[in-house]
CSV table of C-alpha atoms in Angstrom, one decimal:
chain,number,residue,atom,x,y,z
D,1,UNK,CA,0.0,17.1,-16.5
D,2,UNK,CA,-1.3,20.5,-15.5
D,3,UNK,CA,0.8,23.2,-13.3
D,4,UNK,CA,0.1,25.2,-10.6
D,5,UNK,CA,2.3,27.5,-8.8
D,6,UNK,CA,3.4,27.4,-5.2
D,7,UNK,CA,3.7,30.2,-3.1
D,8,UNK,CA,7.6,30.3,-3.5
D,9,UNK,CA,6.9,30.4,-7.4
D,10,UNK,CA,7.8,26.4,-7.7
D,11,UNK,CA,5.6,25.0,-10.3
D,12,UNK,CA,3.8,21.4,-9.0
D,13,UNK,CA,2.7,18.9,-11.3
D,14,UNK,CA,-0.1,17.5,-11.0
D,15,UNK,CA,-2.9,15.0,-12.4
D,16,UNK,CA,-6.7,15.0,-12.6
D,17,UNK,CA,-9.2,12.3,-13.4
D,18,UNK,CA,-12.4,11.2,-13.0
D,19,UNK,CA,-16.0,12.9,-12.0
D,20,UNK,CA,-17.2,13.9,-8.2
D,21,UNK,CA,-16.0,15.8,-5.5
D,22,UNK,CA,-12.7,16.4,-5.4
D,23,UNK,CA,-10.1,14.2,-3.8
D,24,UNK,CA,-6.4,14.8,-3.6
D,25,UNK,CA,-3.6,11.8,-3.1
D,26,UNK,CA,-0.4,13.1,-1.3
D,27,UNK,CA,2.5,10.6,-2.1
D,28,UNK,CA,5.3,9.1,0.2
D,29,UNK,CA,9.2,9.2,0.2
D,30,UNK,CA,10.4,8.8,-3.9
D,31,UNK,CA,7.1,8.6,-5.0
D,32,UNK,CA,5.9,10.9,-8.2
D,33,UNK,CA,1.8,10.8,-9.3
D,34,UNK,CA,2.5,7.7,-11.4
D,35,UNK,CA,2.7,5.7,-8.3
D,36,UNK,CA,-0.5,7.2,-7.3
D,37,UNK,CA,-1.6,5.9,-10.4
D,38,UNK,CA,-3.6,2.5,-9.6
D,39,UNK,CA,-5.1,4.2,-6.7
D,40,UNK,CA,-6.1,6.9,-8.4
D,41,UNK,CA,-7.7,4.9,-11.3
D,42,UNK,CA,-10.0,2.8,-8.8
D,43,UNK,CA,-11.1,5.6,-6.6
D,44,UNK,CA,-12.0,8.1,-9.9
D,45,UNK,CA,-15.4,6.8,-10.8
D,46,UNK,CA,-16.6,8.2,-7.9
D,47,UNK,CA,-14.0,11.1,-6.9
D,48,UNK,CA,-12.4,14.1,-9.2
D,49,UNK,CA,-9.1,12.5,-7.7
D,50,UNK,CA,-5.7,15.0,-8.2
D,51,UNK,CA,-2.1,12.9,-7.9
D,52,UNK,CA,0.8,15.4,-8.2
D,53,UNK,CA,4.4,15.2,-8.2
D,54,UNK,CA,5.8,16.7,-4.4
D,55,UNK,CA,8.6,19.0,-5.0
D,56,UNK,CA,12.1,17.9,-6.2
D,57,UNK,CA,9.8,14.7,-7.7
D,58,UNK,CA,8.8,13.9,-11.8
D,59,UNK,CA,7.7,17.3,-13.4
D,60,UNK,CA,7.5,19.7,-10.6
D,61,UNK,CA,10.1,22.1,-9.5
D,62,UNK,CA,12.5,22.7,-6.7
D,63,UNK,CA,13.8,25.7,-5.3
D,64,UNK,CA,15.9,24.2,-3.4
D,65,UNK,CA,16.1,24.5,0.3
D,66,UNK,CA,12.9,22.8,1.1
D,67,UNK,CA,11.1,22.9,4.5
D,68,UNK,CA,8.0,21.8,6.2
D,69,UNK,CA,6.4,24.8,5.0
D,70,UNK,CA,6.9,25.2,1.5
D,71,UNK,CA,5.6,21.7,1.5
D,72,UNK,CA,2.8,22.3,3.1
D,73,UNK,CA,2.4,25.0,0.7
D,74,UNK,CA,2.5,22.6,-2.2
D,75,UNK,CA,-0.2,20.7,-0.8
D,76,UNK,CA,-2.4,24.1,-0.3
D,77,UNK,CA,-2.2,25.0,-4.2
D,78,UNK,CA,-3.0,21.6,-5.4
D,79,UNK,CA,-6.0,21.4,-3.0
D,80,UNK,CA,-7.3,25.2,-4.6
D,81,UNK,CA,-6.1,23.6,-7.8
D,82,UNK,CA,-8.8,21.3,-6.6
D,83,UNK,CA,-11.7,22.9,-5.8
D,84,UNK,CA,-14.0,23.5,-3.0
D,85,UNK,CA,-14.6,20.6,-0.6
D,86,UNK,CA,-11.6,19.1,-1.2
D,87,UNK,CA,-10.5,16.2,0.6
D,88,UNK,CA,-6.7,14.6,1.2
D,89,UNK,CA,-5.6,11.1,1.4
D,90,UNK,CA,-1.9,11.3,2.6
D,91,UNK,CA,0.5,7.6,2.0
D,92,UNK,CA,3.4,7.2,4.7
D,93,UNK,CA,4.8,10.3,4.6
D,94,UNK,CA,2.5,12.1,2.5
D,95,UNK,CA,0.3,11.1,5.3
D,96,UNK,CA,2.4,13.4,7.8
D,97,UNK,CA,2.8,16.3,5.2
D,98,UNK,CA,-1.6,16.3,5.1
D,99,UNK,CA,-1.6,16.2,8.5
D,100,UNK,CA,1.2,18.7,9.0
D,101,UNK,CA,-0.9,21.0,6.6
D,102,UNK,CA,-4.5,20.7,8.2
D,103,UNK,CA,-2.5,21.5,11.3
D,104,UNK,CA,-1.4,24.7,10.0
D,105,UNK,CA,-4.6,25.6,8.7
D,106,UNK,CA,-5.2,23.8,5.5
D,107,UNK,CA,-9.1,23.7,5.5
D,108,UNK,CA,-9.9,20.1,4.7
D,109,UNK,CA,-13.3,18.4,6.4
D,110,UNK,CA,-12.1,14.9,5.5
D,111,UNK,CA,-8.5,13.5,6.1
D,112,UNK,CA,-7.1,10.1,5.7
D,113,UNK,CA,-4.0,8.6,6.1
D,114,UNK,CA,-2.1,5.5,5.8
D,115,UNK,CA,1.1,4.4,8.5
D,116,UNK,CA,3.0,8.2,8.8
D,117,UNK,CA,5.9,6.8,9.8
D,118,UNK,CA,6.7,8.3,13.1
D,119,UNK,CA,8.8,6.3,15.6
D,120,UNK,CA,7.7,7.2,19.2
D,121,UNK,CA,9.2,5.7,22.0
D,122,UNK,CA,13.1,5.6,23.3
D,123,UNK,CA,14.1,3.3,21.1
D,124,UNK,CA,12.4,5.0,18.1
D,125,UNK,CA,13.5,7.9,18.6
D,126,UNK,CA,17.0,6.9,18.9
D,127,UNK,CA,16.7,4.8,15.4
D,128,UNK,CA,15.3,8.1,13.8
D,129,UNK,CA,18.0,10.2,15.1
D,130,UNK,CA,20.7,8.0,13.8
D,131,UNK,CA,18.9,7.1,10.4
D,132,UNK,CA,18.3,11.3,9.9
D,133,UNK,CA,22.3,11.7,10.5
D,134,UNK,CA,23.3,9.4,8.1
D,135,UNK,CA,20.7,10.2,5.6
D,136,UNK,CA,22.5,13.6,5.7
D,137,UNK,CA,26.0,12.4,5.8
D,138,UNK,CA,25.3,10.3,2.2
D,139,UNK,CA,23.9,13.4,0.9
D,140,UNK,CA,26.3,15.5,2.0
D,141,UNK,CA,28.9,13.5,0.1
D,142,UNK,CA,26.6,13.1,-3.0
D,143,UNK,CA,26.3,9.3,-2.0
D,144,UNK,CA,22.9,9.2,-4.1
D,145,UNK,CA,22.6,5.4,-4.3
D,146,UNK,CA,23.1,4.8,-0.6
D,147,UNK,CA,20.8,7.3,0.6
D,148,UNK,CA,18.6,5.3,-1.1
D,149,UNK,CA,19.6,2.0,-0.1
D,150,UNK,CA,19.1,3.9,3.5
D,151,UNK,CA,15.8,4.7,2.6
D,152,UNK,CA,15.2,1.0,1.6
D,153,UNK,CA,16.6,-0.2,4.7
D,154,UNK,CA,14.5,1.4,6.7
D,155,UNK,CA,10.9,0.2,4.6
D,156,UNK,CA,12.6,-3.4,5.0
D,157,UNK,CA,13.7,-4.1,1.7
D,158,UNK,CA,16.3,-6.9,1.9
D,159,UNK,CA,20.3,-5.9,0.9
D,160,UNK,CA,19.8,-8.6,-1.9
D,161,UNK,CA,16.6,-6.8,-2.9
D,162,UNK,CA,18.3,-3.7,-3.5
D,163,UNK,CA,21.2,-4.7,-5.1
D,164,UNK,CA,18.4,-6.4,-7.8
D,165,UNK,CA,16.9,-3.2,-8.1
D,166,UNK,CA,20.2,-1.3,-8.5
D,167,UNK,CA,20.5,-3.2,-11.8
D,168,UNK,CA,17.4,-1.8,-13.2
D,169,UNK,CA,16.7,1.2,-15.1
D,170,UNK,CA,14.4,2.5,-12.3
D,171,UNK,CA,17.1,3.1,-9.7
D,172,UNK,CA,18.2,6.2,-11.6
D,173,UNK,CA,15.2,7.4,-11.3
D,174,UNK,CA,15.5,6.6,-7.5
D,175,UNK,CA,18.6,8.2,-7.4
D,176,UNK,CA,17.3,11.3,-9.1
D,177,UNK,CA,14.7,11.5,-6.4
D,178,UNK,CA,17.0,10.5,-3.4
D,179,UNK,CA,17.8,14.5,-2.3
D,180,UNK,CA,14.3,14.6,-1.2
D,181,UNK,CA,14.5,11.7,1.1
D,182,UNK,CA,15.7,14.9,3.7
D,183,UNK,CA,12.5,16.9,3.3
D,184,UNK,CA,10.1,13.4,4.2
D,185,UNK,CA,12.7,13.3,7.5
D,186,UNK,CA,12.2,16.8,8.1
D,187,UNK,CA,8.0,16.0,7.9
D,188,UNK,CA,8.7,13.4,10.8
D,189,UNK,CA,10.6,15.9,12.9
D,190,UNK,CA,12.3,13.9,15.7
D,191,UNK,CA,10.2,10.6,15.2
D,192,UNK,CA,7.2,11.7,17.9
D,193,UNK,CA,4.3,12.1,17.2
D,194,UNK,CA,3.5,15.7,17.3
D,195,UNK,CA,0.8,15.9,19.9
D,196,UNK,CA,0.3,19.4,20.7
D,197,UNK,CA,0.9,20.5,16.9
D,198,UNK,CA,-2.1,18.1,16.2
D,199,UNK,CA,-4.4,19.0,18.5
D,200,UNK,CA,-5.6,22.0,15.9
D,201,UNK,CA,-6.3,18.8,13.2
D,202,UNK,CA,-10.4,19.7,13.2
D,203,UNK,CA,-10.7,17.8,9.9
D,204,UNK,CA,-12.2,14.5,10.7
D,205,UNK,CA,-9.6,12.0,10.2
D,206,UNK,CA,-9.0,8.0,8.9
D,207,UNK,CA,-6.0,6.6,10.2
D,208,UNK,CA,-5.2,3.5,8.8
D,209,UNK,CA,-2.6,0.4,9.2
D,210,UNK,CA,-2.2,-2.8,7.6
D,211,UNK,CA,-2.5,-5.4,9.7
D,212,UNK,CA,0.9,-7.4,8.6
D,213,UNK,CA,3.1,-3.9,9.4
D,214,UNK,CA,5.2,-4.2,12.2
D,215,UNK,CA,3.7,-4.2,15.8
D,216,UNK,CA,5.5,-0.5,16.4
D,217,UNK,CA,3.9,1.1,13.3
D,218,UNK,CA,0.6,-0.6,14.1
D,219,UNK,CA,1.1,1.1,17.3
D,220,UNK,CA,2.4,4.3,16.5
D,221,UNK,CA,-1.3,4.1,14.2
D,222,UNK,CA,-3.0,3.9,17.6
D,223,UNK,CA,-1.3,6.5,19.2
D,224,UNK,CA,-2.0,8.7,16.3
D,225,UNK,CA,-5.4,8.4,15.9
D,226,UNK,CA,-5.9,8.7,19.6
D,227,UNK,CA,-4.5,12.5,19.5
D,228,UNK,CA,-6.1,14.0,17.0
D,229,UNK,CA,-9.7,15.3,18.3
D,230,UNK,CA,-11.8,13.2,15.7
D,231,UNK,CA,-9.2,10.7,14.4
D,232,UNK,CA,-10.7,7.0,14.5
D,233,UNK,CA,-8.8,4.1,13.5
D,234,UNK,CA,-8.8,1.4,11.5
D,235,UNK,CA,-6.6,-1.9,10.7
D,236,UNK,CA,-6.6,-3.6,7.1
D,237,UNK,CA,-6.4,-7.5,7.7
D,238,UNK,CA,-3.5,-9.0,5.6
D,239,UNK,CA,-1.3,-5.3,4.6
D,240,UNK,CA,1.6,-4.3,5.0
D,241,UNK,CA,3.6,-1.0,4.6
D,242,UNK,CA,2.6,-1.2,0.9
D,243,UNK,CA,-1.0,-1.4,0.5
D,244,UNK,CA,-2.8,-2.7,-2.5
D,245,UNK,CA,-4.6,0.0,-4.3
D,246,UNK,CA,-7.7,-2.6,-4.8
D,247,UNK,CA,-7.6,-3.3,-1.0
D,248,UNK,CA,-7.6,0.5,0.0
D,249,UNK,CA,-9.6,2.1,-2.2
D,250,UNK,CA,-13.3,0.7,-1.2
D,251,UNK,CA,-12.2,1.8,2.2
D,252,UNK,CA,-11.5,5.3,1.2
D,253,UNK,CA,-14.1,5.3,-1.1
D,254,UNK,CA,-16.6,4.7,2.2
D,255,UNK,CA,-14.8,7.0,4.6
D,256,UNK,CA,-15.4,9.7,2.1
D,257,UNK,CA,-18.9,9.1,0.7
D,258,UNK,CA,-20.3,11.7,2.5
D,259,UNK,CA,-19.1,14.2,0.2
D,260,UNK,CA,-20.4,11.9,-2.7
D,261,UNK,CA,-23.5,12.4,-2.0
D,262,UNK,CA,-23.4,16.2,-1.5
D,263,UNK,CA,-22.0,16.3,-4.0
D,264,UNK,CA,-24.5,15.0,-6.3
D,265,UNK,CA,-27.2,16.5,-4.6
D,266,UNK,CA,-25.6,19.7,-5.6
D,267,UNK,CA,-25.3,18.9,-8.8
């Protein structure tokens, strides 16, 4: 993997493959690049496509004391890592950190994300707020296993599920990863959807749901795409909150064809 410094000096891993105009892939909560991976393999005959490790994650750094904005920073080096033209596809909430980012001025003309999980509403709202103060008590007491069993919870993974998973040689590597579960809940604030923030999003913009996620993240979608000034939306019959790669990639592959062929009349 290549490296590329961050404005605080942390040094972000990252991945590159394949021939076109330049794509970056922005990962969810206790993801690295090699999650990315399939993705990335499927869309690269068409795209340059860049996967990178988000701070804290696999071979990038960590200052420690992360925020919205040194995150967002992340994302701006790997996209001049990437190259002019450079477009952003953002998972859950990788999804909310590229949005987050062409928000505060990340020039991107393409954006597309899939189910940032904000949880409008009363009732959202109060889940998030209790999920965020637990997520920091567990830390707090260096309770790495259940802030990821937390974390678990929350995506729907069964209790029996986990305690399978805890028995394989990936959960330390969840564990590892679990301090950064508080910098994806910092990216989704209270649980709204930042409306007002988002109104400066001028990148156009795919939101995307599966159409077997739960009815509130389906909405929450909606709502989404609705308040961001060209955000259009779209549902993928028969996926959930973890898309198949093979399912999602013609999709973006479409939505971002435009620069394709720029591309290659450029070249």
């Amino acid at each position: 993997m290549d490296r590329i410094l961050s404005a605080d000096g942390t040094p972000i891993a990252y991945r590159r493959q394949g021939d076109g105009p330049p794509l970056v892939l922005a990962g969810g909560a206790l993801s690295t690049s090699a999650a990315d991976a399939p993705l990335a393999a499927l869309l690269a005959p068409r795209f340059t496509v860049l996967t990178y490790d988000r701070r804290g994650r696999g071979a990038s750094g960590d200052a420690g004391r992360c925020s919205v904005a040194r995150e967002v920073e992340d994302l701006a080096a790997v996209v001049g890592a990437a190259g002019p033209g450079a477009s952003v596809f953002g998972m859950s909430s990788g999804g909310a950190l590229a949005l987050e980012a062409v928000a505060a001025g990340l020039s991107v003309e393409l954006l597309a994300v899939y189910e940032p999980p904000y949880t409008p509403g009363a009732s959202g709202l109060l889940f998030k707020a209790r999920c965020t103060a637990r997520l920091h008590r567990l830390l707090a007491a260096g309770d790495r296993g259940g802030a990821v069993e937390l974390f678990l919870s929350m995506t729907g993974v069964a209790e029996e599920t986990a305690a399978r998973m805890r028995r394989t040689p990936m959960w330390a590597e969840l564990e590892a990863m679990a301090h950064t579960l508080a910098y994806d809940d910092a990216l989704l604030g209270d649980g709204a959807i930042p409306v007002e923030r988002f109104a400066a999003v001028a990148a156009r913009t795919l939101v995307i749901c599966g159409g077997f996620s739960s009815a509130p993240a389906r909405a929450a979608t909606r709502t989404l795409a609705e308040a961001l000034p060209r955000g259009r939306h779209r549902t993928l019959t028969g996926q959930m909150r973890e898309v198949a790669p093979q399912v999602i990639a013609p999709v973006l592959a479409d939505f971002f064809a435009k620069d394709v062929y720029a591309y290659r009349q450029a070249s």
